[in-house]
mmCIF file of C-alpha atoms and ligand atoms in Angstrom:
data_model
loop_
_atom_site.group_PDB
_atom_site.id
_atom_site.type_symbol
_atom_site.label_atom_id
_atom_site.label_comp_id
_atom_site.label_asym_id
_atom_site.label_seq_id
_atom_site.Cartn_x
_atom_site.Cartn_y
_atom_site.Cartn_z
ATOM 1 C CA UNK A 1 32.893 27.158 -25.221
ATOM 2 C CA UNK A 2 31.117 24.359 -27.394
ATOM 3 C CA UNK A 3 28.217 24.449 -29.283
ATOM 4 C CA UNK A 4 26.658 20.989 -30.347
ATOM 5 C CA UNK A 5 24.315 20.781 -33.150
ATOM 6 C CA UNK A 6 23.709 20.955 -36.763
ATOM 7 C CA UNK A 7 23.154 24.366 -38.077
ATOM 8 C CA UNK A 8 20.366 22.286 -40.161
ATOM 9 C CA UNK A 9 18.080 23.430 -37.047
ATOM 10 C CA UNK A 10 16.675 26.781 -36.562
ATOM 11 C CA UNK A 11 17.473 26.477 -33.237
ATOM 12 C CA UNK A 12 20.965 25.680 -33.527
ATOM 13 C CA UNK A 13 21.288 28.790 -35.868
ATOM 14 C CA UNK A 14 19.144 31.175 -33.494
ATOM 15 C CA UNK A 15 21.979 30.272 -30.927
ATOM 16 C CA UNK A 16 24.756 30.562 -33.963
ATOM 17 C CA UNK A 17 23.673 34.121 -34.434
ATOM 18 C CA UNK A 18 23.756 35.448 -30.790
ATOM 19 C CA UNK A 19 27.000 33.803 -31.133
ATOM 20 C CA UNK A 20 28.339 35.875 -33.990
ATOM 21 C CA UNK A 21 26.445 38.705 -32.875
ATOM 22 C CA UNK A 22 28.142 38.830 -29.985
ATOM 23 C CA UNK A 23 31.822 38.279 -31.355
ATOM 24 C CA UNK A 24 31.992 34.881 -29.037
ATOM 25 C CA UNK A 25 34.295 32.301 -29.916
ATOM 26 C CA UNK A 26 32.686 28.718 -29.801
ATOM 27 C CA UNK A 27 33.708 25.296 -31.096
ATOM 28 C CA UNK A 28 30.516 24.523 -33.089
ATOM 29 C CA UNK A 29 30.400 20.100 -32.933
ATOM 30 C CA UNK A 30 27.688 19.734 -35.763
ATOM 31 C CA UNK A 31 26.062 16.943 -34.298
ATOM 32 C CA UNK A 32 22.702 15.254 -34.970
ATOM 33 C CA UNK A 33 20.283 15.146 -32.091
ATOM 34 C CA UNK A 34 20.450 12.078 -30.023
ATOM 35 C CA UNK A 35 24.076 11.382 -31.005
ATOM 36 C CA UNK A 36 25.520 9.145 -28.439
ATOM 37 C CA UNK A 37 28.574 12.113 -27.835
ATOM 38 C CA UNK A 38 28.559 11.097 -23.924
ATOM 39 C CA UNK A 39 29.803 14.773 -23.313
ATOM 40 C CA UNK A 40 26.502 16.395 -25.703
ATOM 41 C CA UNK A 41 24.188 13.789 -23.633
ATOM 42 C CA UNK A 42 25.496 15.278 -20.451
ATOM 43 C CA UNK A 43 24.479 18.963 -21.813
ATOM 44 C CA UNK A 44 21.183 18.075 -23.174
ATOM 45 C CA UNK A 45 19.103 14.837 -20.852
ATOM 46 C CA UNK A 46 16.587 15.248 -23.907
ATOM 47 C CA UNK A 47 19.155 14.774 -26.951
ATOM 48 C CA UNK A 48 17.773 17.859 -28.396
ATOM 49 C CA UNK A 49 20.077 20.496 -30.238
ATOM 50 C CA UNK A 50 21.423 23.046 -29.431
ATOM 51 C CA UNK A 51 23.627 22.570 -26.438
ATOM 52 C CA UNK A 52 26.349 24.210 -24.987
ATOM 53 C CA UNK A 53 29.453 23.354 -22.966
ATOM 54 C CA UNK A 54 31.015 26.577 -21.008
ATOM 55 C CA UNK A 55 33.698 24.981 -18.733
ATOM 56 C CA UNK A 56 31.850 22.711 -16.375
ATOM 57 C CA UNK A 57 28.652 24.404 -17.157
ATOM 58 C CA UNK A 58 25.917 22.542 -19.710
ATOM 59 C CA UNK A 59 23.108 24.156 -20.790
ATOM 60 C CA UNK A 60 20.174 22.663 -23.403
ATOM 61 C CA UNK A 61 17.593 25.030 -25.039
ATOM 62 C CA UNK A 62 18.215 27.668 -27.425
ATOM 63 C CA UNK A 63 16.232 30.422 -25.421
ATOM 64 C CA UNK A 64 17.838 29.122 -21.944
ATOM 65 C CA UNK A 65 21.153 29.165 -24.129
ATOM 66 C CA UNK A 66 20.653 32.642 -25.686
ATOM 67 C CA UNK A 67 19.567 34.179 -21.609
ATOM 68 C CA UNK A 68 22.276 32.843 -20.366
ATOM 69 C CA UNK A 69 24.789 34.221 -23.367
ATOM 70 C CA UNK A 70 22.999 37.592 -22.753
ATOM 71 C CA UNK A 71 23.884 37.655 -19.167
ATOM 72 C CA UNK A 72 27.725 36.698 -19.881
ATOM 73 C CA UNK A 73 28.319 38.607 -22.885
ATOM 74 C CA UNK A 74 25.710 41.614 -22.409
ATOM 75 C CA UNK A 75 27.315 43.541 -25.058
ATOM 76 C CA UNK A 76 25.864 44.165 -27.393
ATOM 77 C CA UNK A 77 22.169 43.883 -25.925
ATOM 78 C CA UNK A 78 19.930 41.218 -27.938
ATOM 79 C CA UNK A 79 17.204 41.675 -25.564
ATOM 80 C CA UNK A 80 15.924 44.706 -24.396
ATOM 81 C CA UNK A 81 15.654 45.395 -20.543
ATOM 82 C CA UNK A 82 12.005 47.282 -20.241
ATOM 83 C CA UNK A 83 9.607 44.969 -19.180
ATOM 84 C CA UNK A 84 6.703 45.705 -22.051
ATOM 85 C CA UNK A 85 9.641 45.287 -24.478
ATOM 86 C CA UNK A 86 11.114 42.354 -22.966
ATOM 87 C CA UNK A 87 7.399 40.724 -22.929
ATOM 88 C CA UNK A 88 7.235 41.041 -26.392
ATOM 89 C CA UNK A 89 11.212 39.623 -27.155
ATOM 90 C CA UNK A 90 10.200 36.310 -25.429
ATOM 91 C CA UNK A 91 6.510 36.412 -27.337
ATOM 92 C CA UNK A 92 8.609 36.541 -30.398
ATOM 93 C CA UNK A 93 11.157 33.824 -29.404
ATOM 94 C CA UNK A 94 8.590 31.773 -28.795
ATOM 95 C CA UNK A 95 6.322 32.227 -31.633
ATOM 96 C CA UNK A 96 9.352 31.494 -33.681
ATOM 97 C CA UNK A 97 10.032 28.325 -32.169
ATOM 98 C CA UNK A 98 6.440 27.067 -31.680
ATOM 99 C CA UNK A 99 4.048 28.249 -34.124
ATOM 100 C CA UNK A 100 6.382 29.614 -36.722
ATOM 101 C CA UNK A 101 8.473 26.807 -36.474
ATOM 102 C CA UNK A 102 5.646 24.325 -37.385
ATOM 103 C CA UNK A 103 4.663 25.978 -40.653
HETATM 104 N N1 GSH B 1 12.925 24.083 -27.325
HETATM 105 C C1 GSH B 1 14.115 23.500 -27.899
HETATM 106 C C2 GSH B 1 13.760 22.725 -29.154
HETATM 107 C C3 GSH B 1 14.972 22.020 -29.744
HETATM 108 C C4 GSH B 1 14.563 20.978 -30.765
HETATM 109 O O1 GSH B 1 13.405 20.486 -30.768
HETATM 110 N N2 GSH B 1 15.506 20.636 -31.636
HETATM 111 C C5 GSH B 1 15.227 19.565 -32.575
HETATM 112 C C6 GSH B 1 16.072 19.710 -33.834
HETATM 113 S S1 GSH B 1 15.507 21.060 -34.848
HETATM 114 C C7 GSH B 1 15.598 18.256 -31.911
HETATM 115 O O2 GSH B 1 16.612 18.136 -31.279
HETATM 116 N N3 GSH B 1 14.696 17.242 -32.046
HETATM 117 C C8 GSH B 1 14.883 15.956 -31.473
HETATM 118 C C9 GSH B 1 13.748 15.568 -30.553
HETATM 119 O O3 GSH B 1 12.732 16.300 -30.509
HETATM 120 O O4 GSH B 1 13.864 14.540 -29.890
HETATM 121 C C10 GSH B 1 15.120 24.617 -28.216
HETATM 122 O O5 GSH B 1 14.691 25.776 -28.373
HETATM 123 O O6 GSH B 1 16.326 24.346 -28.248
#
């Protein structure tokens, strides 16, 4: 599994720490966004960071990334499975990366 992107970004290190969480071994590539890496353009149309490899599967977005590591690795839970509680995970996700993120 590769991760591409600088840990400079919040978003790469949101990813970074499911990662480690999670005890997943990844090949972090720490990338700039729009690098020309034909293989990191294939991952992320958009030439944002993070992306990640997984075989022949590419994935961009650190919350599509971070679902989609919960699913595979599901232990230990990041996200919660009620639905109130799961609600308020992806509030906070996203607060982080919008609002947050701007101040
Ligand atoms: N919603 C995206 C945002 C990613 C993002 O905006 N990353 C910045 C770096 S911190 C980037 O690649 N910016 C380049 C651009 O916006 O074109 C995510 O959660 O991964």
């Amino acid at each position: 599994m590769k991760l591409y992107g600088t840990s400079l970004s919040p978003f790469v290190r949101k990813v970074l720490v499911v990662l480690a969480e999670k005890g997943v071994e990844v090949q972090h590539v720490p990338l700039r966004f729009h690098d020309p890496d034909p293989r990191f353009q294939a991952a992320s149309p958009f030439g944002k960071i993070p992306a990640l490899e997984d075989g022949d599967f590419r994935l961009a977005d650190s919350s599509a990334i971070m679902h989609y590591l919960e699913g595979k690795h599901p232990e230990p839970a990041l996200l919660p499975h009620d639905a109130k509680d799961i609600g308020r995970a992806v509030w906070f996700d996203k607060f982080g990366d919008t609002e947050l993120f701007r101040c």
